Amino acid sequence: MIVSASYRTDIPAFYAEWFARRLAAGYCDVANPYGGKPYRVALDDSTVDGFVFWTRNIGPLLPVLPRLTAPFVVHYTLTGYPRLLEISTIAAARAVAQMRDLAAVYGPRAVVWRYDPVLFTEELTPAWHLDNFQALAVALRGAVDEVVVSIANAYRKTARNLDRAARDHGFSWRIPEPGESTLLLAGMRDRAAAMGMQLTLCSQPERLIGGVGAAACIDATRLSDVAGRDITARVKGNRPGCLCAESRDIGAYDTCPHGCVYCYAVSGREAAQRRHAGHDLAGEMLVTRA
């Protein structure tokens, strides 16, 4: 079984101590985000084939990683977007340093760079994205071999939070049109390739172009490479077009206080901050309600 920690929240950045305690206990309970009873996920050595971590700051989890006996892959989101879109993420230089440190210790197959979601504003033009992407790719050369991108989707939470931020800060936003995304992805593809990286696109087969792969973010093959042995898992995506391997996610929505206004997993930062502040380090569950 592969454990995902977590595409619903940033466990490495905000819940590392809770995760460490649950790892020692050998299990955790997870609130069902769709209603129904909580479910238990085993975290013991005999059950877990690998971990996939999702984060914007791996720092708090670094002391825990040596305790893992199962292989792991870190999906590290780094966009370099302005503060009005990403309120409290760590500086790009610090994120790059963390990713390079991870690769130095665990190898470049253990780290995947995420540049997502891609959206347009008056400042975030196609030219801005290409220049920004190029600078980050240069900084990460040799540390990662894949960069996952996605074009923003107008999920309800995403649209509501972006609209609120746009009103508060006086900007407008939009999702790239198909023709625009084709040109942008081609430019990113070429810049990534020049830095030894494969550009892949997450769960958007209708936007794929030549030379851009379909991402499998929870990737049994990558985990196998990290482990040095075969890890098998059937493909069981979370939505149409998703090629992720089957996994159990141990996170909870509305618990990440980073404050990224485009986030699909948070209704509002204030609620996420309250839930984070109230979480029980010794609790079996990350939060007590879904």
GROMACS .gro file of C-alpha atoms in nm:
model
  290
    1MET     CA    1   0.000   0.000   0.000
    2ILE     CA    2   0.118   0.350  -0.087
    3VAL     CA    3   0.042   0.626   0.164
    4SER     CA    4  -0.021   0.979   0.038
    5ALA     CA    5   0.062   1.257   0.284
    6SER     CA    6  -0.115   1.452   0.156
    7TYR     CA    7  -0.278   1.615  -0.142
    8ARG     CA    8  -0.545   1.749   0.098
    9THR     CA    9  -0.303   1.949   0.315
   10ASP     CA   10   0.068   2.011   0.377
   11ILE     CA   11   0.159   1.750   0.638
   12PRO     CA   12   0.539   1.802   0.612
   13ALA     CA   13   0.511   2.177   0.673
   14PHE     CA   14   0.244   2.187   0.943
   15TYR     CA   15   0.184   1.839   1.086
   16ALA     CA   16   0.527   1.675   1.093
   17GLU     CA   17   0.519   1.604   1.467
   18TRP     CA   18   0.173   1.449   1.442
   19PHE     CA   19   0.293   1.232   1.154
   20ALA     CA   20   0.603   1.123   1.349
   21ARG     CA   21   0.387   1.014   1.641
   22ARG     CA   22   0.148   0.824   1.418
   23LEU     CA   23   0.441   0.660   1.244
   24ALA     CA   24   0.564   0.538   1.583
   25ALA     CA   25   0.215   0.414   1.668
   26GLY     CA   26   0.191   0.228   1.338
   27TYR     CA   27  -0.142   0.370   1.222
   28CYS     CA   28  -0.360   0.678   1.195
   29ASP     CA   29  -0.730   0.742   1.156
   30VAL     CA   30  -0.861   0.962   0.876
   31ALA     CA   31  -1.181   1.164   0.866
   32ASN     CA   32  -1.381   1.068   0.559
   33PRO     CA   33  -1.405   1.390   0.353
   34TYR     CA   34  -1.717   1.263   0.179
   35GLY     CA   35  -1.908   1.172   0.493
   36GLY     CA   36  -1.939   0.840   0.668
   37LYS     CA   37  -1.717   0.683   0.926
   38PRO     CA   38  -1.347   0.761   0.969
   39TYR     CA   39  -1.113   0.496   0.836
   40ARG     CA   40  -0.786   0.358   0.966
   41VAL     CA   41  -0.464   0.354   0.765
   42ALA     CA   42  -0.181   0.127   0.873
   43LEU     CA   43   0.163   0.291   0.880
   44ASP     CA   44   0.368  -0.010   0.988
   45ASP     CA   45   0.662  -0.152   0.796
   46SER     CA   46   0.479  -0.468   0.692
   47THR     CA   47   0.195  -0.275   0.528
   48VAL     CA   48   0.342   0.039   0.372
   49ASP     CA   49   0.516  -0.002   0.036
   50GLY     CA   50   0.603   0.366   0.010
   51PHE     CA   51   0.510   0.723   0.098
   52VAL     CA   52   0.435   1.017  -0.129
   53PHE     CA   53   0.467   1.353   0.045
   54TRP     CA   54   0.322   1.677  -0.093
   55THR     CA   55   0.462   2.002   0.041
   56ARG     CA   56   0.583   2.357   0.001
   57ASN     CA   57   0.823   2.328   0.295
   58ILE     CA   58   0.983   1.994   0.380
   59GLY     CA   59   1.193   2.145   0.660
   60PRO     CA   60   0.987   2.033   0.962
   61LEU     CA   61   0.974   1.675   0.830
   62LEU     CA   62   1.347   1.641   0.758
   63PRO     CA   63   1.429   1.491   1.104
   64VAL     CA   64   1.156   1.230   1.050
   65LEU     CA   65   1.265   1.106   0.707
   66PRO     CA   66   1.559   0.894   0.833
   67ARG     CA   67   1.311   0.697   1.046
   68LEU     CA   68   1.123   0.576   0.739
   69THR     CA   69   1.204   0.224   0.629
   70ALA     CA   70   0.975   0.243   0.326
   71PRO     CA   71   1.085   0.447   0.022
   72PHE     CA   72   0.937   0.789  -0.032
   73VAL     CA   73   0.895   1.054  -0.298
   74VAL     CA   74   0.848   1.424  -0.223
   75HIS     CA   75   0.630   1.633  -0.452
   76TYR     CA   76   0.754   1.984  -0.385
   77THR     CA   77   0.546   2.275  -0.514
   78LEU     CA   78   0.750   2.581  -0.609
   79THR     CA   79   0.601   2.851  -0.831
   80GLY     CA   80   0.765   3.177  -0.726
   81TYR     CA   81   0.429   3.354  -0.749
   82PRO     CA   82   0.382   3.697  -0.586
   83ARG     CA   83   0.275   3.725  -0.223
   84LEU     CA   84  -0.079   3.831  -0.302
   85LEU     CA   85  -0.133   3.478  -0.439
   86GLU     CA   86   0.087   3.287  -0.193
   87ILE     CA   87   0.065   3.460   0.143
   88SER     CA   88   0.308   3.263   0.358
   89THR     CA   89   0.506   3.014   0.150
   90ILE     CA   90   0.881   3.005   0.209
   91ALA     CA   91   1.115   3.198  -0.019
   92ALA     CA   92   1.203   3.035  -0.350
   93ALA     CA   93   1.575   3.024  -0.265
   94ARG     CA   94   1.502   2.835   0.056
   95ALA     CA   95   1.272   2.592  -0.125
   96VAL     CA   96   1.539   2.529  -0.390
   97ALA     CA   97   1.796   2.463  -0.117
   98GLN     CA   98   1.564   2.211   0.049
   99MET     CA   99   1.503   2.029  -0.278
  100ARG     CA  100   1.873   2.016  -0.358
  101ASP     CA  101   1.947   1.885  -0.008
  102LEU     CA  102   1.684   1.613  -0.047
  103ALA     CA  103   1.829   1.508  -0.381
  104ALA     CA  104   2.182   1.502  -0.241
  105VAL     CA  105   2.081   1.263   0.037
  106TYR     CA  106   1.808   1.053  -0.124
  107GLY     CA  107   1.874   1.095  -0.497
  108PRO     CA  108   1.696   1.297  -0.769
  109ARG     CA  109   1.433   1.026  -0.817
  110ALA     CA  110   1.308   1.104  -0.465
  111VAL     CA  111   1.210   1.462  -0.554
  112VAL     CA  112   0.954   1.590  -0.804
  113TRP     CA  113   0.910   1.961  -0.871
  114ARG     CA  114   0.555   2.090  -0.912
  115TYR     CA  115   0.487   2.417  -1.092
  116ASP     CA  116   0.114   2.433  -1.051
  117PRO     CA  117  -0.142   2.561  -1.099
  118VAL     CA  118  -0.070   2.788  -1.394
  119LEU     CA  119  -0.302   3.088  -1.413
  120PHE     CA  120  -0.288   3.429  -1.576
  121THR     CA  121  -0.316   3.776  -1.420
  122GLU     CA  122  -0.202   4.117  -1.539
  123GLU     CA  123   0.140   4.031  -1.394
  124LEU     CA  124   0.146   3.657  -1.457
  125THR     CA  125   0.155   3.674  -1.837
  126PRO     CA  126   0.285   3.394  -2.062
  127ALA     CA  127   0.619   3.574  -2.087
  128TRP     CA  128   0.636   3.609  -1.709
  129HIS     CA  129   0.568   3.239  -1.661
  130LEU     CA  130   0.837   3.137  -1.909
  131ASP     CA  131   1.099   3.364  -1.752
  132ASN     CA  132   1.003   3.255  -1.400
  133PHE     CA  133   0.995   2.887  -1.494
  134GLN     CA  134   1.334   2.917  -1.663
  135ALA     CA  135   1.493   3.073  -1.355
  136LEU     CA  136   1.357   2.803  -1.125
  137ALA     CA  137   1.455   2.524  -1.365
  138VAL     CA  138   1.811   2.654  -1.381
  139ALA     CA  139   1.826   2.663  -1.001
  140LEU     CA  140   1.700   2.304  -0.978
  141ARG     CA  141   1.913   2.155  -1.254
  142GLY     CA  142   2.052   1.820  -1.145
  143ALA     CA  143   1.826   1.796  -0.839
  144VAL     CA  144   1.506   1.683  -1.013
  145ASP     CA  145   1.428   1.494  -1.332
  146GLU     CA  146   1.057   1.575  -1.362
  147VAL     CA  147   0.846   1.887  -1.329
  148VAL     CA  148   0.469   1.849  -1.306
  149VAL     CA  149   0.248   2.133  -1.422
  150SER     CA  150  -0.125   2.183  -1.441
  151ILE     CA  151  -0.339   2.455  -1.589
  152ALA     CA  152  -0.565   2.607  -1.324
  153ASN     CA  153  -0.920   2.477  -1.298
  154ALA     CA  154  -1.207   2.695  -1.179
  155TYR     CA  155  -1.299   2.475  -0.884
  156ARG     CA  156  -1.557   2.638  -0.657
  157LYS     CA  157  -1.311   2.705  -0.374
  158THR     CA  158  -1.044   2.822  -0.618
  159ALA     CA  159  -1.271   3.065  -0.801
  160ARG     CA  160  -1.421   3.205  -0.480
  161ASN     CA  161  -1.084   3.264  -0.314
  162LEU     CA  162  -0.927   3.411  -0.627
  163ASP     CA  163  -1.223   3.642  -0.679
  164ARG     CA  164  -1.195   3.762  -0.319
  165ALA     CA  165  -0.821   3.825  -0.352
  166ALA     CA  166  -0.875   4.001  -0.685
  167ARG     CA  167  -1.127   4.238  -0.526
  168ASP     CA  168  -0.904   4.303  -0.226
  169HIS     CA  169  -0.587   4.365  -0.427
  170GLY     CA  170  -0.722   4.511  -0.748
  171PHE     CA  171  -0.626   4.253  -1.008
  172SER     CA  172  -0.804   4.016  -1.243
  173TRP     CA  173  -0.730   3.651  -1.316
  174ARG     CA  174  -0.821   3.399  -1.580
  175ILE     CA  175  -0.750   3.046  -1.690
  176PRO     CA  176  -0.535   3.009  -2.004
  177GLU     CA  177  -0.726   2.922  -2.318
  178PRO     CA  178  -0.629   2.597  -2.496
  179GLY     CA  179  -0.422   2.777  -2.760
  180GLU     CA  180  -0.243   2.978  -2.494
  181SER     CA  181  -0.167   2.671  -2.287
  182THR     CA  182  -0.030   2.493  -2.594
  183LEU     CA  183   0.225   2.767  -2.655
  184LEU     CA  184   0.310   2.797  -2.286
  185LEU     CA  185   0.356   2.422  -2.240
  186ALA     CA  186   0.580   2.408  -2.546
  187GLY     CA  187   0.803   2.676  -2.399
  188MET     CA  188   0.813   2.506  -2.061
  189ARG     CA  189   0.882   2.169  -2.224
  190ASP     CA  190   1.185   2.305  -2.406
  191ARG     CA  191   1.320   2.487  -2.102
  192ALA     CA  192   1.272   2.183  -1.880
  193ALA     CA  193   1.444   1.955  -2.132
  194ALA     CA  194   1.743   2.188  -2.146
  195MET     CA  195   1.780   2.137  -1.770
  196GLY     CA  196   1.748   1.758  -1.790
  197MET     CA  197   1.384   1.747  -1.680
  198GLN     CA  198   1.074   1.586  -1.828
  199LEU     CA  199   0.769   1.813  -1.828
  200THR     CA  200   0.449   1.627  -1.737
  201LEU     CA  201   0.090   1.748  -1.715
  202CYS     CA  202  -0.139   1.648  -1.429
  203SER     CA  203  -0.485   1.509  -1.514
  204GLN     CA  204  -0.544   1.719  -1.824
  205PRO     CA  205  -0.515   1.486  -2.125
  206GLU     CA  206  -0.706   1.734  -2.343
  207ARG     CA  207  -0.418   1.983  -2.307
  208LEU     CA  208  -0.131   1.743  -2.376
  209ILE     CA  209   0.110   1.829  -2.657
  210GLY     CA  210   0.404   1.646  -2.810
  211GLY     CA  211   0.695   1.593  -2.576
  212VAL     CA  212   0.487   1.655  -2.264
  213GLY     CA  213   0.404   1.342  -2.066
  214ALA     CA  214   0.091   1.257  -1.871
  215ALA     CA  215   0.183   1.280  -1.505
  216ALA     CA  216   0.143   0.993  -1.261
  217CYS     CA  217   0.194   1.188  -0.942
  218ILE     CA  218   0.165   0.883  -0.718
  219ASP     CA  219   0.404   0.675  -0.922
  220ALA     CA  220   0.484   0.316  -0.831
  221THR     CA  221   0.765   0.311  -1.088
  222ARG     CA  222   0.938   0.608  -0.930
  223LEU     CA  223   0.897   0.455  -0.584
  224SER     CA  224   1.046   0.133  -0.722
  225ASP     CA  225   1.347   0.324  -0.850
  226VAL     CA  226   1.396   0.487  -0.510
  227ALA     CA  227   1.355   0.155  -0.329
  228GLY     CA  228   1.571  -0.049  -0.565
  229ARG     CA  229   1.298  -0.313  -0.583
  230ASP     CA  230   0.964  -0.358  -0.755
  231ILE     CA  231   0.663  -0.188  -0.601
  232THR     CA  232   0.338  -0.270  -0.774
  233ALA     CA  233   0.008  -0.087  -0.749
  234ARG     CA  234  -0.283  -0.061  -0.988
  235VAL     CA  235  -0.370   0.270  -1.149
  236LYS     CA  236  -0.662   0.420  -0.960
  237GLY     CA  237  -0.691   0.789  -1.032
  238ASN     CA  238  -0.874   1.040  -0.818
  239ARG     CA  239  -1.051   1.208  -1.112
  240PRO     CA  240  -1.081   1.170  -1.491
  241GLY     CA  241  -0.739   1.176  -1.654
  242CYS     CA  242  -0.554   1.099  -1.330
  243LEU     CA  243  -0.292   0.825  -1.367
  244CYS     CA  244  -0.198   0.796  -1.000
  245ALA     CA  245  -0.135   0.457  -0.848
  246GLU     CA  246  -0.375   0.341  -0.580
  247SER     CA  247  -0.301   0.497  -0.242
  248ARG     CA  248  -0.453   0.595   0.091
  249ASP     CA  249  -0.443   0.964   0.174
  250ILE     CA  250  -0.409   1.056   0.541
  251GLY     CA  251  -0.474   1.430   0.523
  252ALA     CA  252  -0.780   1.650   0.568
  253TYR     CA  253  -0.921   1.940   0.370
  254ASP     CA  254  -0.933   2.291   0.516
  255THR     CA  255  -0.627   2.237   0.735
  256CYS     CA  256  -0.344   2.401   0.538
  257PRO     CA  257  -0.271   2.760   0.654
  258HIS     CA  258  -0.024   2.852   0.377
  259GLY     CA  259  -0.285   3.088   0.233
  260CYS     CA  260  -0.243   3.016  -0.139
  261VAL     CA  261  -0.553   3.182  -0.279
  262TYR     CA  262  -0.587   2.942  -0.573
  263CYS     CA  263  -0.592   2.629  -0.355
  264TYR     CA  264  -0.867   2.375  -0.421
  265ALA     CA  265  -0.829   2.219  -0.074
  266VAL     CA  266  -0.905   2.519   0.148
  267SER     CA  267  -1.229   2.716   0.174
  268GLY     CA  268  -1.065   3.000   0.365
  269ARG     CA  269  -0.733   3.059   0.536
  270GLU     CA  270  -0.886   3.166   0.868
  271ALA     CA  271  -1.068   2.834   0.910
  272ALA     CA  272  -0.754   2.643   0.816
  273GLN     CA  273  -0.552   2.839   1.070
  274ARG     CA  274  -0.806   2.759   1.343
  275ARG     CA  275  -0.805   2.391   1.261
  276HIS     CA  276  -0.427   2.382   1.252
  277ALA     CA  277  -0.403   2.563   1.586
  278GLY     CA  278  -0.648   2.318   1.742
  279HIS     CA  279  -0.505   1.993   1.614
  280ASP     CA  280  -0.396   1.734   1.870
  281LEU     CA  281  -0.034   1.623   1.832
  282ALA     CA  282  -0.118   1.299   2.012
  283GLY     CA  283  -0.448   1.243   1.832
  284GLU     CA  284  -0.511   0.939   1.619
  285MET     CA  285  -0.669   1.166   1.357
  286LEU     CA  286  -0.522   1.481   1.203
  287VAL     CA  287  -0.843   1.668   1.280
  288THR     CA  288  -1.159   1.554   1.452
  289ARG     CA  289  -1.405   1.647   1.178
  290ALA     CA  290  -1.403   1.610   0.800
   0.00000   0.00000   0.00000
